[in-house]
PDB file of C-alpha atoms in Angstrom:
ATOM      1  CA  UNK W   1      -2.151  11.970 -25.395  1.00 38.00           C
ATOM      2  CA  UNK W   2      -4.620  15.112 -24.060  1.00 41.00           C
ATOM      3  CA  UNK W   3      -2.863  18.215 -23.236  1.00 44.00           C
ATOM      4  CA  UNK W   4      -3.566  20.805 -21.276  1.00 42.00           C
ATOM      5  CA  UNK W   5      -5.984  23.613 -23.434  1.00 44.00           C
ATOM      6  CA  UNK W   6      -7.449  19.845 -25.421  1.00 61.00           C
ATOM      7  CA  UNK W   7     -10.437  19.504 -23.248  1.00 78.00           C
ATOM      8  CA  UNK W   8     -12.764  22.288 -24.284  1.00 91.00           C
ATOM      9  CA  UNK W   9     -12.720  24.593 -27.528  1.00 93.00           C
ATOM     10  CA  UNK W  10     -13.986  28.167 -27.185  1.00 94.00           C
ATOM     11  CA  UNK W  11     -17.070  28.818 -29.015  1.00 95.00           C
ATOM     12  CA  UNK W  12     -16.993  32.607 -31.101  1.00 91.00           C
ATOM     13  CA  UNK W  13     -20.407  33.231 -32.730  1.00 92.00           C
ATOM     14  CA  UNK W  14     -22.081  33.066 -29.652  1.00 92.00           C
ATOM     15  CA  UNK W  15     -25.777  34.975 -30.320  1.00 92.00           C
ATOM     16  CA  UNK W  16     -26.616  38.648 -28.256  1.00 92.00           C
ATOM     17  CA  UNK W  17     -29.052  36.580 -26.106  1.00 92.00           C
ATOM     18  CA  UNK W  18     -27.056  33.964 -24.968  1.00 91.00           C
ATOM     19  CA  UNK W  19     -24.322  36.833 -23.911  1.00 93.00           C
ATOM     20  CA  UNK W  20     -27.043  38.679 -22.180  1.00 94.00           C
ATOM     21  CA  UNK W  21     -27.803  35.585 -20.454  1.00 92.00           C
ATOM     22  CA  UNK W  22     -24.212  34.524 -19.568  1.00 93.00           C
ATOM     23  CA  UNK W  23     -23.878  37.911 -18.032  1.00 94.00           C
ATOM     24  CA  UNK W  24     -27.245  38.096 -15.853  1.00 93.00           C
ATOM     25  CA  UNK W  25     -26.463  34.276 -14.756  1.00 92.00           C
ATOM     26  CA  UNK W  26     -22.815  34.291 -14.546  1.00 91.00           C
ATOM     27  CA  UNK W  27     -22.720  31.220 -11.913  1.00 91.00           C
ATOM     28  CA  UNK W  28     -24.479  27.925 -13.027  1.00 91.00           C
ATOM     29  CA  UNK W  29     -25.934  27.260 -10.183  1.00 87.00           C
ATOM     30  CA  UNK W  30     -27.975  30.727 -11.426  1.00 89.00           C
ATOM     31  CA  UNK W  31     -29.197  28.584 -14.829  1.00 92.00           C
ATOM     32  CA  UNK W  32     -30.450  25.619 -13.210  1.00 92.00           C
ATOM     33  CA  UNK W  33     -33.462  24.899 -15.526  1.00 93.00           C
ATOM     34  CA  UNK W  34     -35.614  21.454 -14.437  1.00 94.00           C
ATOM     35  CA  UNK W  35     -36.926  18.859 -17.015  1.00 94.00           C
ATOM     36  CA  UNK W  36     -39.554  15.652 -15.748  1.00 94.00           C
ATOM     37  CA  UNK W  37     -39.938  13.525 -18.196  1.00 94.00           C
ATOM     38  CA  UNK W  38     -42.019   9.722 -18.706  1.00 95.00           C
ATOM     39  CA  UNK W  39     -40.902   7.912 -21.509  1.00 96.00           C
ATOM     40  CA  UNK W  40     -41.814   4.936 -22.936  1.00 97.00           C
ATOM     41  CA  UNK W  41     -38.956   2.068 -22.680  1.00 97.00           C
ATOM     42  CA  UNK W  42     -40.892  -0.727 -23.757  1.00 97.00           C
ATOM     43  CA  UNK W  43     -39.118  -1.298 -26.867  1.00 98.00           C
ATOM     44  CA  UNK W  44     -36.002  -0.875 -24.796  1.00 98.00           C
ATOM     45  CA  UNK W  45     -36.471  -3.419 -22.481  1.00 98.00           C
ATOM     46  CA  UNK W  46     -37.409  -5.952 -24.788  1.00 98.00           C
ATOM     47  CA  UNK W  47     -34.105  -4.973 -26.235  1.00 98.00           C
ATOM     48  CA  UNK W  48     -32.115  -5.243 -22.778  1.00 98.00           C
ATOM     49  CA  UNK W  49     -33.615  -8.579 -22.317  1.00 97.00           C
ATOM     50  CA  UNK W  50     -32.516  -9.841 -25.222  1.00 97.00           C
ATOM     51  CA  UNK W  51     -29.258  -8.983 -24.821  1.00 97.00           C
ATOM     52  CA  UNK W  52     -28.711 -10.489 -21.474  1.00 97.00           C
ATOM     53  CA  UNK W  53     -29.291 -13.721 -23.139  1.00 96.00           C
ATOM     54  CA  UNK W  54     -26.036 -13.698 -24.553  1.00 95.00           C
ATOM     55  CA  UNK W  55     -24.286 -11.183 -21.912  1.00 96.00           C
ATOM     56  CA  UNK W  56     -25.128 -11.938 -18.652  1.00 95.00           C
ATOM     57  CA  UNK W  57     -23.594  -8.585 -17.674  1.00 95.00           C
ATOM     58  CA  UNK W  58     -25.244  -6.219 -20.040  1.00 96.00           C
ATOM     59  CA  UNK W  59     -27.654  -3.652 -17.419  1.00 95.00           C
ATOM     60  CA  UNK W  60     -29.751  -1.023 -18.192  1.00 96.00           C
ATOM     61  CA  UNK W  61     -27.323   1.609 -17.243  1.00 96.00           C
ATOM     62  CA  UNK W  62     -25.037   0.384 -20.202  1.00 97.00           C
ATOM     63  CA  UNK W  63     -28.407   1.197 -22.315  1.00 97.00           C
ATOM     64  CA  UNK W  64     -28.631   4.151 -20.552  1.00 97.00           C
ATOM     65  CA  UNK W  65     -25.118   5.052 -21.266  1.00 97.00           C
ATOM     66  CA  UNK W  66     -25.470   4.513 -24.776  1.00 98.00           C
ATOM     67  CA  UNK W  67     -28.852   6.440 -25.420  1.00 98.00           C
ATOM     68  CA  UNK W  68     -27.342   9.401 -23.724  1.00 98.00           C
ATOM     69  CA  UNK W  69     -23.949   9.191 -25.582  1.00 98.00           C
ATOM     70  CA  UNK W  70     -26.147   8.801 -29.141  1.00 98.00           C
ATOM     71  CA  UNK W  71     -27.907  12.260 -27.684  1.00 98.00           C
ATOM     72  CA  UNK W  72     -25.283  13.866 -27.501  1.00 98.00           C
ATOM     73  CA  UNK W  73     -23.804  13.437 -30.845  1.00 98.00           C
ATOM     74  CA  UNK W  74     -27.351  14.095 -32.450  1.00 98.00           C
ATOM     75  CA  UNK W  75     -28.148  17.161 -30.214  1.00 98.00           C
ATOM     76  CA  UNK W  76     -24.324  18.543 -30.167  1.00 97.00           C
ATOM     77  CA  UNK W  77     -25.490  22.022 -28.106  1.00 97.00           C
ATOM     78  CA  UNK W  78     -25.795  19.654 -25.221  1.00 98.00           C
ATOM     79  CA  UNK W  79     -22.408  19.190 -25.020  1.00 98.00           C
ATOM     80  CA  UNK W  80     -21.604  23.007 -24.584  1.00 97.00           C
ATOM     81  CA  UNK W  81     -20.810  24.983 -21.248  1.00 97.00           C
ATOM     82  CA  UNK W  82     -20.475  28.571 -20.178  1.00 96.00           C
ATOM     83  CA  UNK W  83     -17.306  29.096 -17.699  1.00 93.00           C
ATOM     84  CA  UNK W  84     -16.077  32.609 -16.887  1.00 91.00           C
ATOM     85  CA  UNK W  85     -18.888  34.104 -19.273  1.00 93.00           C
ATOM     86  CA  UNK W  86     -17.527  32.345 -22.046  1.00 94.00           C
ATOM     87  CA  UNK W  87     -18.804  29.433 -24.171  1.00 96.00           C
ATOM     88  CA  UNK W  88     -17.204  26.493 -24.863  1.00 96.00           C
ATOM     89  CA  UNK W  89     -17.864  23.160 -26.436  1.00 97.00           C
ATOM     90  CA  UNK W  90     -16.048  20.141 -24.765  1.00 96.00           C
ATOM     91  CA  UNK W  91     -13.537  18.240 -26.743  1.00 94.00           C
ATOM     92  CA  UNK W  92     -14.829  15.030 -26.474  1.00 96.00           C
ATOM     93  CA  UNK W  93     -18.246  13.486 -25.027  1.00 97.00           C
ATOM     94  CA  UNK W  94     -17.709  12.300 -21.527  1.00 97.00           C
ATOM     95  CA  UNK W  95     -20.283  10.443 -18.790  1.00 97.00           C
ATOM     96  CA  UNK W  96     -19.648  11.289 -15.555  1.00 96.00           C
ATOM     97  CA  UNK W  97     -21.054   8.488 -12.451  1.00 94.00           C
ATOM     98  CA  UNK W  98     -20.461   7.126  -8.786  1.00 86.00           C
ATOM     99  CA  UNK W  99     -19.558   3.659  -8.496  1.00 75.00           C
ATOM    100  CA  UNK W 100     -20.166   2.066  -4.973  1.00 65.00           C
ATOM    101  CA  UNK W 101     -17.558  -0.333  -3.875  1.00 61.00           C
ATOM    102  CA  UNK W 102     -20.436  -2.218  -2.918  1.00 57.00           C
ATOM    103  CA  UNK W 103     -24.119  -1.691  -1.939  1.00 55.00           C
ATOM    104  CA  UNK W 104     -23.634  -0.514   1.870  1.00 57.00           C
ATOM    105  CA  UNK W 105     -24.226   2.974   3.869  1.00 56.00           C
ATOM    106  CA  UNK W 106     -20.929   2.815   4.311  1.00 60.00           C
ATOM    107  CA  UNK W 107     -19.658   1.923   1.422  1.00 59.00           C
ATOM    108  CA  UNK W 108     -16.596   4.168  -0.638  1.00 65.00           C
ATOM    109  CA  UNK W 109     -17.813   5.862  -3.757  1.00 69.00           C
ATOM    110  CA  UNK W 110     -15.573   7.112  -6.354  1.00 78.00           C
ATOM    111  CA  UNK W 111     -16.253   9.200  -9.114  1.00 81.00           C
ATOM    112  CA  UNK W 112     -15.626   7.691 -12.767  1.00 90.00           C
ATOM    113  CA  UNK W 113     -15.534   8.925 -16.251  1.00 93.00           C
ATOM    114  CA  UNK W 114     -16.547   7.605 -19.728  1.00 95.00           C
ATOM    115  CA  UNK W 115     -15.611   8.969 -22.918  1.00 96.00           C
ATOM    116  CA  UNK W 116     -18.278   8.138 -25.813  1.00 97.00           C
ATOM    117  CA  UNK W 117     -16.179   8.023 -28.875  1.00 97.00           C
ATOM    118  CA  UNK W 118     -17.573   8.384 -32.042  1.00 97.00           C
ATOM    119  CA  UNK W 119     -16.824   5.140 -33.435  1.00 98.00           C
ATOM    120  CA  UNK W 120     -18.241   3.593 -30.058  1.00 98.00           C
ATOM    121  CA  UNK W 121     -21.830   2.056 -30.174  1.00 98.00           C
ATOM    122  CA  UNK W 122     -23.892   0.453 -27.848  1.00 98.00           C
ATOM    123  CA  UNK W 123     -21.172  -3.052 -27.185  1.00 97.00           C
ATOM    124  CA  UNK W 124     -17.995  -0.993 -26.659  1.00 98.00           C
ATOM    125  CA  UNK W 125     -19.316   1.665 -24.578  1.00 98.00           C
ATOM    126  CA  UNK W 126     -20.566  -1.286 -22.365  1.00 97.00           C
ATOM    127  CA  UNK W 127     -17.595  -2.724 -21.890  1.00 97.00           C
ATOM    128  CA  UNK W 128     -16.070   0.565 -21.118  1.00 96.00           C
ATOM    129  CA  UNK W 129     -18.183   1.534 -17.938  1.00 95.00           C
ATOM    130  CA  UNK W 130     -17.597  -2.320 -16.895  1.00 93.00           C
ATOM    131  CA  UNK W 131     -14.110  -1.971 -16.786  1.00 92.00           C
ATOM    132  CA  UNK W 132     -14.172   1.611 -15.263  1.00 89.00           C
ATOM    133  CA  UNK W 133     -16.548  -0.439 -12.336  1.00 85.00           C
ATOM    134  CA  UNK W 134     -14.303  -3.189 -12.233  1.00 84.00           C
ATOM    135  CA  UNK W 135     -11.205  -1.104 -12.308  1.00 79.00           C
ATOM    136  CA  UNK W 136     -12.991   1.119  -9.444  1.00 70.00           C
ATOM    137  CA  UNK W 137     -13.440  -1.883  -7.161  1.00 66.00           C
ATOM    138  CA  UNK W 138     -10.441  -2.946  -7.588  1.00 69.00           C
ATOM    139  CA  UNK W 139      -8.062  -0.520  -6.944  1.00 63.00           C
ATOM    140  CA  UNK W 140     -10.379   1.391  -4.815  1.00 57.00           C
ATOM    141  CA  UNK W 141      -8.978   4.384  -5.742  1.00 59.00           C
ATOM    142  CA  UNK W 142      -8.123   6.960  -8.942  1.00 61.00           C
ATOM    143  CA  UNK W 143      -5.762  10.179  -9.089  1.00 61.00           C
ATOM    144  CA  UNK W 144      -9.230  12.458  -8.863  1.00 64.00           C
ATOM    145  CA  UNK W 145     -10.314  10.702  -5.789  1.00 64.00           C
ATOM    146  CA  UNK W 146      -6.494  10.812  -4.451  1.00 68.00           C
ATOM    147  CA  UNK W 147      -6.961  14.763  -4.904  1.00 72.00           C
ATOM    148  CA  UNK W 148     -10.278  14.397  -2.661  1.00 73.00           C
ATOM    149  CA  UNK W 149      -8.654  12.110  -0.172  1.00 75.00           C
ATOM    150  CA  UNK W 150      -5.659  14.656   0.085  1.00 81.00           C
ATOM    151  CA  UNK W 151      -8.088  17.781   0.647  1.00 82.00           C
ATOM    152  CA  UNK W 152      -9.937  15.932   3.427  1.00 83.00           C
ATOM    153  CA  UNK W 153      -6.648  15.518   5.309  1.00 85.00           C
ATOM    154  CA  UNK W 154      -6.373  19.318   5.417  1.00 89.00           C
ATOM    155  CA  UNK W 155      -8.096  22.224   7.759  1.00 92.00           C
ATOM    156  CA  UNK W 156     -10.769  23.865   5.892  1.00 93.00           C
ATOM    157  CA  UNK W 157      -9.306  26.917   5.368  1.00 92.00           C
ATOM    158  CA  UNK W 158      -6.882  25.260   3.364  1.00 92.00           C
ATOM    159  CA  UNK W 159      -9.416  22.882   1.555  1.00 90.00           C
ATOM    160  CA  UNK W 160     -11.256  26.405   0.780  1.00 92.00           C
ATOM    161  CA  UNK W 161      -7.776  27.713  -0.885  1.00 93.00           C
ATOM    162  CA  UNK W 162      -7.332  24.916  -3.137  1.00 89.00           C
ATOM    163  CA  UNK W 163     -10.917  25.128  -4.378  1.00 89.00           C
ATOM    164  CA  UNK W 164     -10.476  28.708  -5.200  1.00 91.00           C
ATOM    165  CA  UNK W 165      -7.098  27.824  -6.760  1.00 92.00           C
ATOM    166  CA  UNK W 166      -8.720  25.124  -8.782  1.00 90.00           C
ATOM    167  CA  UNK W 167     -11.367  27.335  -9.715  1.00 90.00           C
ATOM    168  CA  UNK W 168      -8.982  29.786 -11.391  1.00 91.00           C
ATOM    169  CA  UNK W 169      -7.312  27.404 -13.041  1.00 92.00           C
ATOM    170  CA  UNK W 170     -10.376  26.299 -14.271  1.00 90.00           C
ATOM    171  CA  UNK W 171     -11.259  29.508 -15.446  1.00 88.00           C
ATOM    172  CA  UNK W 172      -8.025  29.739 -17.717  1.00 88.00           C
ATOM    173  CA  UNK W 173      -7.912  25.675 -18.795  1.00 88.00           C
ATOM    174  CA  UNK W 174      -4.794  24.953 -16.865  1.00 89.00           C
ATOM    175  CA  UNK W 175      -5.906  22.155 -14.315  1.00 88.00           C
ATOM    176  CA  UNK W 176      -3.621  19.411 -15.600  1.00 83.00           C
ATOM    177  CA  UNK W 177      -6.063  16.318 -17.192  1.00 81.00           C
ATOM    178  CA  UNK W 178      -4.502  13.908 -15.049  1.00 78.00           C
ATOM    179  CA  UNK W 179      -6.519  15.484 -11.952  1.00 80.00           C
ATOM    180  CA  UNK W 180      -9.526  16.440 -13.646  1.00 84.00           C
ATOM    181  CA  UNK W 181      -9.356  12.606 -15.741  1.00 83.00           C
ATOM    182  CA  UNK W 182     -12.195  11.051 -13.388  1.00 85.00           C
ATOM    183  CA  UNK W 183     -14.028  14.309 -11.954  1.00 90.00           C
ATOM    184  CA  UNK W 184     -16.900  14.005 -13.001  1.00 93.00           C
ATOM    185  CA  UNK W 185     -17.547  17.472 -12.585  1.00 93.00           C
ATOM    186  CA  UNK W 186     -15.988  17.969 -15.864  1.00 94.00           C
ATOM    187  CA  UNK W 187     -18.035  15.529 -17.841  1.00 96.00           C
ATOM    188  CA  UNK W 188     -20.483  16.279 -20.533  1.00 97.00           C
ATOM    189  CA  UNK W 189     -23.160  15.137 -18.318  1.00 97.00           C
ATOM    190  CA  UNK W 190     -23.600  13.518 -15.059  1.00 96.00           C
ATOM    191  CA  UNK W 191     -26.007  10.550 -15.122  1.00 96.00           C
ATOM    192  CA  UNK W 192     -27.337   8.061 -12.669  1.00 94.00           C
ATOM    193  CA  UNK W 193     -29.456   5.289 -13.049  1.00 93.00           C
ATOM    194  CA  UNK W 194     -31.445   5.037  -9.513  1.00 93.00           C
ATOM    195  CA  UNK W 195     -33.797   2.864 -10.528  1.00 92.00           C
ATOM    196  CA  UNK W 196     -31.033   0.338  -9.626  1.00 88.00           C
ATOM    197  CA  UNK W 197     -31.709   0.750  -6.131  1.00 88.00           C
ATOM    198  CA  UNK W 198     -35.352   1.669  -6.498  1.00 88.00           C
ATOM    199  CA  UNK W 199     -35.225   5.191  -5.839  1.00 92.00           C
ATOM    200  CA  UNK W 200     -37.380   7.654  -8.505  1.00 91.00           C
ATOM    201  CA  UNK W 201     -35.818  10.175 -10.462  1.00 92.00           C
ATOM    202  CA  UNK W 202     -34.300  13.482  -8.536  1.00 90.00           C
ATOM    203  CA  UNK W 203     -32.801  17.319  -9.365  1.00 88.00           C
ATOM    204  CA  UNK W 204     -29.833  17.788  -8.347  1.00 87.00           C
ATOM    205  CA  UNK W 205     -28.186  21.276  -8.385  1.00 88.00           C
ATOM    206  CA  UNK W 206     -25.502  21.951 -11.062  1.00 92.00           C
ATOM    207  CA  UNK W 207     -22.776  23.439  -9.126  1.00 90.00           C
ATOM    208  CA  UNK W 208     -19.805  26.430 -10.920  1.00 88.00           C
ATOM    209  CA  UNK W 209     -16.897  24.519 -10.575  1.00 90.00           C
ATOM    210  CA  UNK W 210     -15.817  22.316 -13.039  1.00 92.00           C
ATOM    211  CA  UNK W 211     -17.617  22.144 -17.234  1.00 94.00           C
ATOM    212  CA  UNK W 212     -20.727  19.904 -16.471  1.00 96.00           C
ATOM    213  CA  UNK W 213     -23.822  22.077 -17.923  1.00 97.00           C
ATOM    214  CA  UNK W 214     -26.279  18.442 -17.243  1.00 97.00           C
ATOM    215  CA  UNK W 215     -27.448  15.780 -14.847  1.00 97.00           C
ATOM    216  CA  UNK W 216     -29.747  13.086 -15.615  1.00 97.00           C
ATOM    217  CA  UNK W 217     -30.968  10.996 -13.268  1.00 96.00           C
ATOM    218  CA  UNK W 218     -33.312   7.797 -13.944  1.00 96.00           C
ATOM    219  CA  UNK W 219     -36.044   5.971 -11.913  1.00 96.00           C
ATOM    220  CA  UNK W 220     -37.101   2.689 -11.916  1.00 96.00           C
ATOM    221  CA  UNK W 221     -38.820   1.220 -15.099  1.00 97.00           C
ATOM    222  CA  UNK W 222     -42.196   0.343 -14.332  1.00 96.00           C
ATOM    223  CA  UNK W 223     -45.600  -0.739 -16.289  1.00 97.00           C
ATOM    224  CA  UNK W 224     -48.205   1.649 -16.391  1.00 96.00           C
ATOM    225  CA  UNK W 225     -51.534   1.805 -17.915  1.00 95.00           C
ATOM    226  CA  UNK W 226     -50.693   5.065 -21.490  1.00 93.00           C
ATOM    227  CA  UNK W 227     -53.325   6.072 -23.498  1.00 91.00           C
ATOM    228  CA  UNK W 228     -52.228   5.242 -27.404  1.00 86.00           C
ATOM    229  CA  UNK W 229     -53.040   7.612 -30.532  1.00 85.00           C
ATOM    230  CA  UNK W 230     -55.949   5.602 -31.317  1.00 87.00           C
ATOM    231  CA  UNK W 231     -57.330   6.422 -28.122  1.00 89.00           C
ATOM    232  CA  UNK W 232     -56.867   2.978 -26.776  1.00 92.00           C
ATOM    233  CA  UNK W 233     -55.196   2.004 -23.399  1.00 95.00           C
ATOM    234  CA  UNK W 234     -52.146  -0.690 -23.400  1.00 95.00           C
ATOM    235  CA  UNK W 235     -49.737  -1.248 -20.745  1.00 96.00           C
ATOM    236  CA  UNK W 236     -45.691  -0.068 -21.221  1.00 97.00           C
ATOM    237  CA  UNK W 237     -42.662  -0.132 -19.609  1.00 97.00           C
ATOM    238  CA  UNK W 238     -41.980   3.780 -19.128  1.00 97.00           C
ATOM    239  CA  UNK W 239     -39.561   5.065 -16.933  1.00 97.00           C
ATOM    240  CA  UNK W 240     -39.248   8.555 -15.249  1.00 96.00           C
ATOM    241  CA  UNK W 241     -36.773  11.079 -16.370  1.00 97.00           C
ATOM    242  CA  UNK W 242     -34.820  13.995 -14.023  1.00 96.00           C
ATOM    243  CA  UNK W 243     -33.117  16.527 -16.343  1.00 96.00           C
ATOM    244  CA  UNK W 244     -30.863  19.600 -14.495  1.00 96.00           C
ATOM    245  CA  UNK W 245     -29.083  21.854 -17.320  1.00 96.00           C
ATOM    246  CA  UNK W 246     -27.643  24.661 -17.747  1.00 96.00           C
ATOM    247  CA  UNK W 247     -30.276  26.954 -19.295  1.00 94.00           C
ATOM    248  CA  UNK W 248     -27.795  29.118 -21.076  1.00 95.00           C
ATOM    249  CA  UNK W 249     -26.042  26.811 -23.540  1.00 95.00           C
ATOM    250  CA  UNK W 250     -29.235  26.294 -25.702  1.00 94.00           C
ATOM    251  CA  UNK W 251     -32.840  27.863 -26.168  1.00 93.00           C
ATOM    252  CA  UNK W 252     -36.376  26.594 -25.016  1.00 93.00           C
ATOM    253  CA  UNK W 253     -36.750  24.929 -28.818  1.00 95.00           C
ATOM    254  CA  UNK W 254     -33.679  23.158 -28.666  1.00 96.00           C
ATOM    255  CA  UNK W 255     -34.277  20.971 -25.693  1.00 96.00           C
ATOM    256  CA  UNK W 256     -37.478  20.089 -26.755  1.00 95.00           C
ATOM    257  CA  UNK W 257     -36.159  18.692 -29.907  1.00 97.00           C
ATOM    258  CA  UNK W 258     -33.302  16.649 -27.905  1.00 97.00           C
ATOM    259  CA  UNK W 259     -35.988  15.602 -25.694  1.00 96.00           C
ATOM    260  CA  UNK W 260     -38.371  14.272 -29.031  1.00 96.00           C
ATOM    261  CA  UNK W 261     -34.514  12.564 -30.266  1.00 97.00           C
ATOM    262  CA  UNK W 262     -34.153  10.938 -26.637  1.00 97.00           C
ATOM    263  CA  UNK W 263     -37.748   9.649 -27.051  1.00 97.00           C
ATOM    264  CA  UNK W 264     -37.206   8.208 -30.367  1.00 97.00           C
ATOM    265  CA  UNK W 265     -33.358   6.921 -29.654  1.00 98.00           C
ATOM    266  CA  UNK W 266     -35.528   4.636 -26.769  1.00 97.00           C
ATOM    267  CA  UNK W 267     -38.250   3.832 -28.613  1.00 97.00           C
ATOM    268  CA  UNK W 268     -35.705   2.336 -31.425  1.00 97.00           C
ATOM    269  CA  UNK W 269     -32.667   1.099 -29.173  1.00 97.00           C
ATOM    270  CA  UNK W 270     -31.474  -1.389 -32.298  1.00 97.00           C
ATOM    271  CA  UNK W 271     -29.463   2.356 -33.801  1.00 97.00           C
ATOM    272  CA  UNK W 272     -27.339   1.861 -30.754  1.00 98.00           C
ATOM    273  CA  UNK W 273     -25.653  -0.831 -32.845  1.00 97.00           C
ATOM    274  CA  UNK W 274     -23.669   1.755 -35.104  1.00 97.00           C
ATOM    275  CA  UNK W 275     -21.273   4.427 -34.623  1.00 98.00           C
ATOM    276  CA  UNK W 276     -22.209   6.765 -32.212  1.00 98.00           C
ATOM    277  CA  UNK W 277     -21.128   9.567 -34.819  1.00 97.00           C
ATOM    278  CA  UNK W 278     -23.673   8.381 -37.177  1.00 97.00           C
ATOM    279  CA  UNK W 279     -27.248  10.206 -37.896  1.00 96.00           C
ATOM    280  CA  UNK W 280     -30.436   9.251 -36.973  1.00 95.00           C
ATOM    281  CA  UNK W 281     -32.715   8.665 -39.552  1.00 88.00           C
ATOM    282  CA  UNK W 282     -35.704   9.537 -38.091  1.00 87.00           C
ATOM    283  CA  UNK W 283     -38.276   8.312 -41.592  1.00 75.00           C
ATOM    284  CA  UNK W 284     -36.930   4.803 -39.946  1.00 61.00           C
ATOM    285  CA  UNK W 285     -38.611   3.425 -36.735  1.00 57.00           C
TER     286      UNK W 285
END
């Protein structure tokens, strides 16, 4: 069982650049870099569709979920954050999302958490968001959204108090997991797939509180009319890409290689099968 001072480790050999940068940004909201990115899903699709011959329940975001998870493993910067001017890696690889109750303007949304294990691959990390969902609609409620539900009750100048509170705890590690287990705030990244209600890709702020240093947002696959390497036009399922991060946990060169692993982790879905802890070989494709 996660203690308190589990959830992040504190990284030492931290290079004079990054320092300088922690110090001239010291709130992530100052980092906020954008990424838009197509890629092609074609191969993924054909591999969704496959599956939901034999699961029924299997959806894109479980792909989704997977692919990033796999990303993170490969590329393992992107699960770092700066907090306090310090650098810190998280413990563990987390997805944070908002499940709807149901499909309505009105509808409750609470705030869920997946942990990517390294043992997990594409099968067990599906059944792990469907029984966060199912758990979500079902009890309608967890302890993080019982803290939210609390703080709404309360005047604002109290709600401002125990967000400056929380922040300082933050600050020091001391929040107690059991509040923080489902805010997704403290995820390694924040992803949501709003292509399933045919919305295109968006940026969305990072905000201080809390350890999230990434949110990914996806559009709706569609076909469209790419130009190959032979010069020669063929139709693919590609799918828009919104990337917010946190400029200061890795340079330029480094997201553009996680970008180039994203590209080839969709391009060759069937490495979802094994462990997420295991390699790419990129020779295979």
């Amino acid at each position: 069982m996660k203690r308190i001072g589990d959830r992040r480790v504190r990284v030492r050999n931290v290079d004079g650049t990054h320092k300088v940068l922690a110090a001239l940004s010291p709130h992530r909201c100052d980092a906020d870099v954008y990424i838009n990115e197509k890629m092609d899903v074609t191969n993924l699709v054909r591999y969704v569709t496959e599956k939901k011959e034999t699961d029924p329940e299997f959806t894109y975001f479980h792909a989704f979920c997977a692919c990033m998870g796999k990303l993170f493993y490969e590329r393992p910067l992107l699960n770092r954050f700066v907090l306090n001017r310090k650098f810190y890696d998280h413990g563990d690889v987390t997805l944070g999302f908002v499940a709807k109750v149901s499909f309505e303007d009105d509808s409750k949304e609470t705030l869920s958490i997946v942990t990517i294990d390294p043992d997990d691959n594409i099968d067990t990390i599906k059944e792990k968001v469907l029984a966060k969902v199912k758990s979500v609609r079902s009890s309608m409620e967890n302890k993080t959204d019982g803290v939210v539900n609390l703080l709404e009750k309360m005047p604002q100048f109290l709600v401002n108090f125990v967000i400056w509170l929380l922040q300082v705890l933050d600050n020091y590690n001391l929040i107690p997991t059991a509040v923080v287990s489902d805010d997704i705030y403290h995820s390694s990244a924040i992803i949501s797939n709003l292509g399933s209600i045919q919305c295109g890709a968006i940026y969305h702020h990072l905000v201080q509180y809390g350890t999230s240093s990434l949110l990914i947002t996806f559009g709706p696959i569609k076909k469209e009319a790419v130009v190959n390497e032979d010069g020669q036009i063929e139709i693919k399922d590609m799918v828009e890409i919104g990337v917010t991060c946190d400029d200061r946990i890795a340079d330029g060169f480094y997201f553009a290689k996680s970008i180039l692993s994203a590209k080839h982790i969709f391009n060759n879905p069937q490495i979802l099968e094994s462990p997420m802890k295991e390699k790419i070989n990129y020779e295979n494709k």
